[in-house]
Short mmCIF file of C-alpha atoms in Angstrom, two decimals:
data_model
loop_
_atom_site.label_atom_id
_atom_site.label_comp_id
_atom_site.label_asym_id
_atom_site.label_seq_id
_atom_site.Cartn_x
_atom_site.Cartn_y
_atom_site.Cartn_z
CA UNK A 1 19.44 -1.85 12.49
CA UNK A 2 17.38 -4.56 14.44
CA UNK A 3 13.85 -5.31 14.66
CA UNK A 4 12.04 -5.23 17.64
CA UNK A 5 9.04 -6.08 19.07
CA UNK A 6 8.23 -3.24 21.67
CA UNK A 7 4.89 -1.48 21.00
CA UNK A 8 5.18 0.87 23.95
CA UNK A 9 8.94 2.15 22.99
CA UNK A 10 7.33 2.52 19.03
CA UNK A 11 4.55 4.49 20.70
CA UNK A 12 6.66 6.33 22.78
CA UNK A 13 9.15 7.22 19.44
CA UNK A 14 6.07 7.95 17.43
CA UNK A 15 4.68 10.25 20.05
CA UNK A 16 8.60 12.20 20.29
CA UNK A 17 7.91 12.85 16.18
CA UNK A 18 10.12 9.78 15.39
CA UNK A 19 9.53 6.90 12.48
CA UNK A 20 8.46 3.58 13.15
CA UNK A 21 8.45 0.89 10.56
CA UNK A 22 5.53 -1.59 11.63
CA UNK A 23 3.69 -4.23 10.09
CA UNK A 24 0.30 -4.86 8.40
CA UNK A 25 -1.54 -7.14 6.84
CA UNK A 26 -0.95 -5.70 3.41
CA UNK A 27 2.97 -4.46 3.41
CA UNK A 28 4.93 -2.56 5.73
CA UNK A 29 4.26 1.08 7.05
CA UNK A 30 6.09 3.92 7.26
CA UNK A 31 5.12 5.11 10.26
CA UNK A 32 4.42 8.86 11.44
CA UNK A 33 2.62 10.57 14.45
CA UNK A 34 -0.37 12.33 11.92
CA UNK A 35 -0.80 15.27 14.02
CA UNK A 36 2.55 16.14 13.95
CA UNK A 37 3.53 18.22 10.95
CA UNK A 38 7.52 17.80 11.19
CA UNK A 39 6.92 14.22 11.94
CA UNK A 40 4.77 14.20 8.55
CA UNK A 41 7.62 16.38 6.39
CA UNK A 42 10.09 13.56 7.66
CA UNK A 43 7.62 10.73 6.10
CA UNK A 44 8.04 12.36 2.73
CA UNK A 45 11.70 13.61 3.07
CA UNK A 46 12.78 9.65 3.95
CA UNK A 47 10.37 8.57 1.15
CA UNK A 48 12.00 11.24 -1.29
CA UNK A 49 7.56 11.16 -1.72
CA UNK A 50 6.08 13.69 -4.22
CA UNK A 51 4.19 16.20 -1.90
CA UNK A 52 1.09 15.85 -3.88
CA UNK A 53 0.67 12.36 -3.44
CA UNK A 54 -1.49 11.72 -0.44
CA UNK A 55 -0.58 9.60 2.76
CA UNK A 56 -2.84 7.13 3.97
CA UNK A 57 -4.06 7.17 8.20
CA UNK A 58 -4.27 4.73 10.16
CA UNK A 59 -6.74 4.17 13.35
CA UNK A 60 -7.29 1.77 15.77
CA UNK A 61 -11.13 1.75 15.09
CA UNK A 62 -13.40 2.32 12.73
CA UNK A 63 -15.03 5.14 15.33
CA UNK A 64 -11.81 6.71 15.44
CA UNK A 65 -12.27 7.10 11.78
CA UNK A 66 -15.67 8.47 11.74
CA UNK A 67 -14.03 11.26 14.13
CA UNK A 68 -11.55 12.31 11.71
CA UNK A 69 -13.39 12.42 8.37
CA UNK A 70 -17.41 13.12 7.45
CA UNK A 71 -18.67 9.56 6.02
CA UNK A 72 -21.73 8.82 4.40
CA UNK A 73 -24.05 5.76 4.74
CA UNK A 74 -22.28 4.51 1.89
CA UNK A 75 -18.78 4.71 3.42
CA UNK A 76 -19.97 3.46 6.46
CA UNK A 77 -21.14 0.72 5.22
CA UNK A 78 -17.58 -0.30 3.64
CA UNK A 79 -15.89 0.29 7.17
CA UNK A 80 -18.48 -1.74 9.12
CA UNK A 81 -18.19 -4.35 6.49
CA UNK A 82 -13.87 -4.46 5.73
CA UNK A 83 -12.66 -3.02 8.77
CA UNK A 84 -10.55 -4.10 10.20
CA UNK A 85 -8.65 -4.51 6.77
CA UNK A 86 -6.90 -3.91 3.30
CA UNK A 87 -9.47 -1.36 2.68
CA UNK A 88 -8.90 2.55 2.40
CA UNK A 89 -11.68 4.89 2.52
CA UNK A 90 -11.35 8.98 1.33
CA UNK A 91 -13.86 11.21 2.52
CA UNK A 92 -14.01 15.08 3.54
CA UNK A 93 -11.88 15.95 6.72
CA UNK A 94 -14.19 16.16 9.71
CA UNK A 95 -14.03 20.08 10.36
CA UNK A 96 -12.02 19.57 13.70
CA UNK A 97 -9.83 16.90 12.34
CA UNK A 98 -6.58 17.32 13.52
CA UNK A 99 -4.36 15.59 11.25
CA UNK A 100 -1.90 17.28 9.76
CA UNK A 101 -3.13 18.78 6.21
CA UNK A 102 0.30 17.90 5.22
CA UNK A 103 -0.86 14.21 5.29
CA UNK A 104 -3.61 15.13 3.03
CA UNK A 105 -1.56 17.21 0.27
CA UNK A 106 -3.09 20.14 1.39
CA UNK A 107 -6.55 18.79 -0.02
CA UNK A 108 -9.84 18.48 2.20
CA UNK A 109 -10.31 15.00 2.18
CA UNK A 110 -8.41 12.43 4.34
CA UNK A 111 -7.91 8.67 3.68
CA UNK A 112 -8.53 6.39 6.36
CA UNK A 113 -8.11 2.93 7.45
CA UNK A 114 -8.28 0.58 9.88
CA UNK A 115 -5.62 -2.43 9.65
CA UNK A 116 -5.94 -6.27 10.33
CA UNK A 117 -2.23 -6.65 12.18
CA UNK A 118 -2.49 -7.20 15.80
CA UNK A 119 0.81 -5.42 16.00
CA UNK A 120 -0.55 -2.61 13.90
CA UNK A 121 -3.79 -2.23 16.03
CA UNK A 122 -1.45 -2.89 19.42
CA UNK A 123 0.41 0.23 18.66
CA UNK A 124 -2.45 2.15 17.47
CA UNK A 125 -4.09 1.78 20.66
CA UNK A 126 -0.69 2.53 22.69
CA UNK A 127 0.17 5.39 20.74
CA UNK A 128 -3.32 7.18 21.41
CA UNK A 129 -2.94 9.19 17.99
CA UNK A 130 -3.66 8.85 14.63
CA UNK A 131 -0.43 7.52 12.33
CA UNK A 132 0.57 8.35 8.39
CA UNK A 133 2.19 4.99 7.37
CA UNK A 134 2.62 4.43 3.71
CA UNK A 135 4.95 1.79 2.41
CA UNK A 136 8.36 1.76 4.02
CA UNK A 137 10.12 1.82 1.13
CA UNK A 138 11.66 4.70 -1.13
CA UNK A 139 9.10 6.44 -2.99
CA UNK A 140 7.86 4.34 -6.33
CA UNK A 141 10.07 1.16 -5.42
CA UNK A 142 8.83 -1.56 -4.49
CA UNK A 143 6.37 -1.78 -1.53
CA UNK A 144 8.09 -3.86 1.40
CA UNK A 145 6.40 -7.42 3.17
CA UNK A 146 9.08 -8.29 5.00
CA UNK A 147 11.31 -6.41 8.08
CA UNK A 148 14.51 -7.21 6.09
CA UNK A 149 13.16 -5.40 3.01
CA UNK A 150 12.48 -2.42 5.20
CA UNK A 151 16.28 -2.50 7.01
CA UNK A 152 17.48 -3.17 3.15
CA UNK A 153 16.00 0.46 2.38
CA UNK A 154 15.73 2.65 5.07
CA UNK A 155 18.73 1.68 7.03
CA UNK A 156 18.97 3.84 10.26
CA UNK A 157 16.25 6.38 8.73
CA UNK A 158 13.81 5.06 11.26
CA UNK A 159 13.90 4.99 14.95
CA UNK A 160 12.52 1.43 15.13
CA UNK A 161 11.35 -1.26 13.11
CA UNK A 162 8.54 -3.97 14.77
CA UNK A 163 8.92 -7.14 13.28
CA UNK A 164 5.59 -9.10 12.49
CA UNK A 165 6.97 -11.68 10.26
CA UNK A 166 5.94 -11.73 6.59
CA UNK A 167 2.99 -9.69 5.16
CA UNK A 168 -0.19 -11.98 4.53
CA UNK A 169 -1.72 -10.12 1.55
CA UNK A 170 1.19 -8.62 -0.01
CA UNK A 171 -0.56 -5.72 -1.99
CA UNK A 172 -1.56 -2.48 -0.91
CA UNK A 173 -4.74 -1.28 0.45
CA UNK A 174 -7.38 -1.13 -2.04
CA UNK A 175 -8.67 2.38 -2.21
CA UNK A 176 -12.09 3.76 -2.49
CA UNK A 177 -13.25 7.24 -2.30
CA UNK A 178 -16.13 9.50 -1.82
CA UNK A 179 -15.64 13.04 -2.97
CA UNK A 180 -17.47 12.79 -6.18
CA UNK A 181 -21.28 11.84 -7.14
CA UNK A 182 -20.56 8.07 -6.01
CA UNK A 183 -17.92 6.43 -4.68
CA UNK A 184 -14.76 5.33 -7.07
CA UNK A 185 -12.47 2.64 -7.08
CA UNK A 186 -9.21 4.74 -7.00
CA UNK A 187 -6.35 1.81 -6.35
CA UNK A 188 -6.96 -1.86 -6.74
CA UNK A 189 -5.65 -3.81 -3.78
CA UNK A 190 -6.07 -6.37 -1.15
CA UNK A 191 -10.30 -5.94 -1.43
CA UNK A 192 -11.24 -7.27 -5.18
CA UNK A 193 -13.28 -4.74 -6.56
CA UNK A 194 -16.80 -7.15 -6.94
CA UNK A 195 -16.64 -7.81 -3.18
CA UNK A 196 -17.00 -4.12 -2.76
CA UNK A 197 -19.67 -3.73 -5.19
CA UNK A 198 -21.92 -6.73 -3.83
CA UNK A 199 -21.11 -4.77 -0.12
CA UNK A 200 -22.93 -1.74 -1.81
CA UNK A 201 -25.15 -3.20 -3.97
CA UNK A 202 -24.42 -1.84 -6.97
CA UNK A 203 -21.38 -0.95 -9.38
CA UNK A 204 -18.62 1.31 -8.08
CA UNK A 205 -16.68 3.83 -10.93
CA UNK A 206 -12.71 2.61 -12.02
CA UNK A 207 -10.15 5.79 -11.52
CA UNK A 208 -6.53 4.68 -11.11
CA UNK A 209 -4.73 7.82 -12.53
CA UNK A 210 -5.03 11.78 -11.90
CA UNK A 211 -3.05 14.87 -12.50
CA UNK A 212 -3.26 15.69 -9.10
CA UNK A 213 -3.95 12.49 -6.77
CA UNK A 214 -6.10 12.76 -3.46
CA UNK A 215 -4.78 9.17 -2.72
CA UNK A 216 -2.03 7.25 -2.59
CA UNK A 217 -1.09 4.81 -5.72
CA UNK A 218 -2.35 7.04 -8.44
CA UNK A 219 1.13 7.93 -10.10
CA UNK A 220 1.52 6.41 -13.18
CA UNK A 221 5.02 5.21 -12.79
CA UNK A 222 5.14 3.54 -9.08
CA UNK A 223 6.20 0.53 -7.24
CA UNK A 224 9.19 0.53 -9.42
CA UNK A 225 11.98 -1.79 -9.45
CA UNK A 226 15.18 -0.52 -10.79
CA UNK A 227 14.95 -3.21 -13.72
CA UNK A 228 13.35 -2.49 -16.42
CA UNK A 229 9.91 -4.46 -16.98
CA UNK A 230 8.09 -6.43 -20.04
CA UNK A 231 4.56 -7.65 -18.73
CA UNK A 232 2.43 -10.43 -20.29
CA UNK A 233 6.02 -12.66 -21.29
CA UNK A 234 5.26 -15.99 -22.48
CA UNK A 235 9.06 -16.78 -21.48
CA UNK A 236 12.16 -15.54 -21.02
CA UNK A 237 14.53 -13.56 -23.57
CA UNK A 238 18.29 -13.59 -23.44
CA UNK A 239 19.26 -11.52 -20.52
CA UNK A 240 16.01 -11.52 -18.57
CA UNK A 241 15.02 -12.96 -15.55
CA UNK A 242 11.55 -14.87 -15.77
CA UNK A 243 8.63 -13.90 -12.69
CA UNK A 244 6.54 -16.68 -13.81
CA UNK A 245 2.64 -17.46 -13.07
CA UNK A 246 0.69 -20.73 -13.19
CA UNK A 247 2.14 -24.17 -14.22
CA UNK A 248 2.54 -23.25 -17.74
CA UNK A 249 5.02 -20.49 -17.10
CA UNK A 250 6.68 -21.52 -14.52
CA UNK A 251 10.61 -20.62 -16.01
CA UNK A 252 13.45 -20.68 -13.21
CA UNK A 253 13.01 -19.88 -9.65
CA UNK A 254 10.88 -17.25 -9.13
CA UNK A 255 7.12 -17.75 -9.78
CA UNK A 256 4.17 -15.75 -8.01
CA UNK A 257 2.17 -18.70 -7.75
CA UNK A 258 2.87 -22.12 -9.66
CA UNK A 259 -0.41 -23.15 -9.12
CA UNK A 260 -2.23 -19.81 -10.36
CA UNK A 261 -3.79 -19.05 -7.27
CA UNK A 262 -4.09 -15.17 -7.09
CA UNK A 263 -4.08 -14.65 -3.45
CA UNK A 264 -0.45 -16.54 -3.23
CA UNK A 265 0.70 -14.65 -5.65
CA UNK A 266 -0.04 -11.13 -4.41
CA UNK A 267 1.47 -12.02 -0.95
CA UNK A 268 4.51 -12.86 -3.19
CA UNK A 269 4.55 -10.10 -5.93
CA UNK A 270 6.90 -7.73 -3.97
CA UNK A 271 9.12 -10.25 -2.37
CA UNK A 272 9.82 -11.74 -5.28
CA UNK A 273 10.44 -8.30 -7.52
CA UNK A 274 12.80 -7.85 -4.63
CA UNK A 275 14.38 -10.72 -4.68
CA UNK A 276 15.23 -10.57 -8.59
CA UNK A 277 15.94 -6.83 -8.78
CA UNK A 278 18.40 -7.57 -6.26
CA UNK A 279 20.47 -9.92 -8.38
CA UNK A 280 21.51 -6.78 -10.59
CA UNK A 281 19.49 -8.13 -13.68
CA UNK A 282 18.38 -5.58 -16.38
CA UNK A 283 15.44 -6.30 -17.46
CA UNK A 284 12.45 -8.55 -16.16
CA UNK A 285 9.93 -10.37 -18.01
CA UNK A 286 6.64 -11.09 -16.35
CA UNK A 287 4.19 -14.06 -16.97
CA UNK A 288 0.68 -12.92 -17.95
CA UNK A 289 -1.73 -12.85 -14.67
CA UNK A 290 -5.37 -13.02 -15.15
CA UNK A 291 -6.92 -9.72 -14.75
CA UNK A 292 -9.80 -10.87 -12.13
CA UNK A 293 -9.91 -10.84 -8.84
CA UNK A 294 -6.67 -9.89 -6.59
CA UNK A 295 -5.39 -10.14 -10.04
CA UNK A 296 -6.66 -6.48 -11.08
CA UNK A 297 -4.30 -5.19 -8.11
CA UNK A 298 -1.03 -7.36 -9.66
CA UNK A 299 -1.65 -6.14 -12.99
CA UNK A 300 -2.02 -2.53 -11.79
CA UNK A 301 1.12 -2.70 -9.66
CA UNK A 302 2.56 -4.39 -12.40
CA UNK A 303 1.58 -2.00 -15.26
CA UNK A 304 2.90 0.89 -12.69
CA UNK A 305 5.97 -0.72 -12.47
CA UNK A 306 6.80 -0.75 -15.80
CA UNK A 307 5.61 3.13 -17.23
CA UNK A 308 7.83 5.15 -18.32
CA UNK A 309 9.84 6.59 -14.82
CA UNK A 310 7.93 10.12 -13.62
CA UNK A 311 9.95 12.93 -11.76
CA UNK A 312 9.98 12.38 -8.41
#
């Protein structure tokens, strides 16, 4: 399957109920007219996605947004401040919002974001319509930042795929929502969690796990390769390939970031798990990151990665 670079023909697919694989600045979409409630079932179907676990939607604008869910001055103020960007925001469905409640889990809320790809915002505008597009990548494997890890997985599962080159920030969305008394920090990602408190002046709440998710990246066992993990490895054992981090652990070829920067090594955490599950190896063990920073969203897609497998 070959990549393209035609936003109209993705818009036109997208609007027939077809998938479209497109970039963003965080990893690849999965992408899905979010109106359309066959185009939706075929998100999850391709995904093998557990029907409970929320799918993220994606606008062109940040007033597009406000159209499709009921924000308060508090979520506003995170759009006007990280949008476009690697920030998700779940509030109530708007009570006209036509997104497909399929794309919510059947739930009242909706997640919403706006991304920072000019091909993503291109074919957001072309396509006229709200889009689903979580990772395009088998459901709790790893997330995709390149178009050759998306052809590696999917295959001829999607109509198209737009190639945008490699992802800049490598890790998911961060994810903050406002259903309960305040807003909580649901999934660490590509917006550390202390720029989002000093946006809202005050502490936000930490919940990265529930029975019954109302957003994406809250199973416990997710972004999974098929090699079994061991985290905070000073070096390697017999048998295990080494992901290394900083100078001091830097054991064989793959290292997130030899220097330690953070933001070099999330834009490299799922190329690289890629690139060593694909070797066949067993077992991986993983340098210790420090957990501050983009490095709360390694070390949560990191401790994810290694749980115990959950029932898809």
């Amino acid at each position: 399957m070959a990549a393209h670079n035609d936003i109209a023909a993705a818009a036109q697919a997208l609007r027939e109920g077809g998938l479209v694989a497109f970039p963003t600045e965080t990893v690849y979409g999965l992408g899905a007219d979010a109106t359309n409630n066959a185009a939706v079932a075929s998100v999850y179907a391709v995904k093998g996605r557990p029907s409970f676990n929320p799918l993220i939607v994606h606008v062109d604008s940040a007033e597009a947004a406000f159209r499709l869910g009921q924000f308060s001055a508090e979520a506003r103020t995170l759009a006007e401040r990280f949008w476009p960007g690697p920030l998700s925001i779940v509030v109530p469905r708007a009570p006209d919002c036509p997104v497909s409640l399929l794309a919510s889990a059947g739930l009242d809320s909706i997640a919403l974001r706006v991304p920072a790809h000019p091909m993503a915002l291109d074919l957001l505008k072309a396509v006229e319509r709200p889009v689903v597009a979580p990772s395009a990548n088998p459901s709790g494997r790893i997330s995709p930042t390149s178009p050759d890890h998306v052809r590696r997985h999917l295959r001829d599962k999607v109509a198209m795929v737009l190639d945008g080159g490699r992802c800049k920030v490598g890790v998911e969305s961060s994810v903050v929502s406002f259903l309960e008394d305040g807003p909580r920090l649901i999934r660490h990602g590509g917006i550390p969690r202390a720029e989002i408190e000093k946006a809202l002046g005050h502490a936000v709440a930490v919940e990265t796990h529930a029975v019954r998710p109302h957003a994406p990246g809250q199973l416990t066992s997710h972004y999974a390769p098929r090699a079994e993990l061991r985290l905070n490895a000073e070096g390697p054992r017999a048998g295990e390939a080494y992901l290394g981090f900083g100078p001091l652990h830097s054991h064989g070829p793959w290292t997130l970031s030899r220097t330690g920067e953070l933001v070099e090594a999330a834009a490299n955490l799922f190329r690289l798990l890629h690139e060593i599950d694909a070797t066949g190896v067993a077992r991986i063990a993983v340098a210790p990151v420090p957990h501050h920073g983009l490095g709360e969203a390694i070390n949560d897609r990191l401790m994810r990665a290694a749980a115990p497998r959950e029932p898809a």
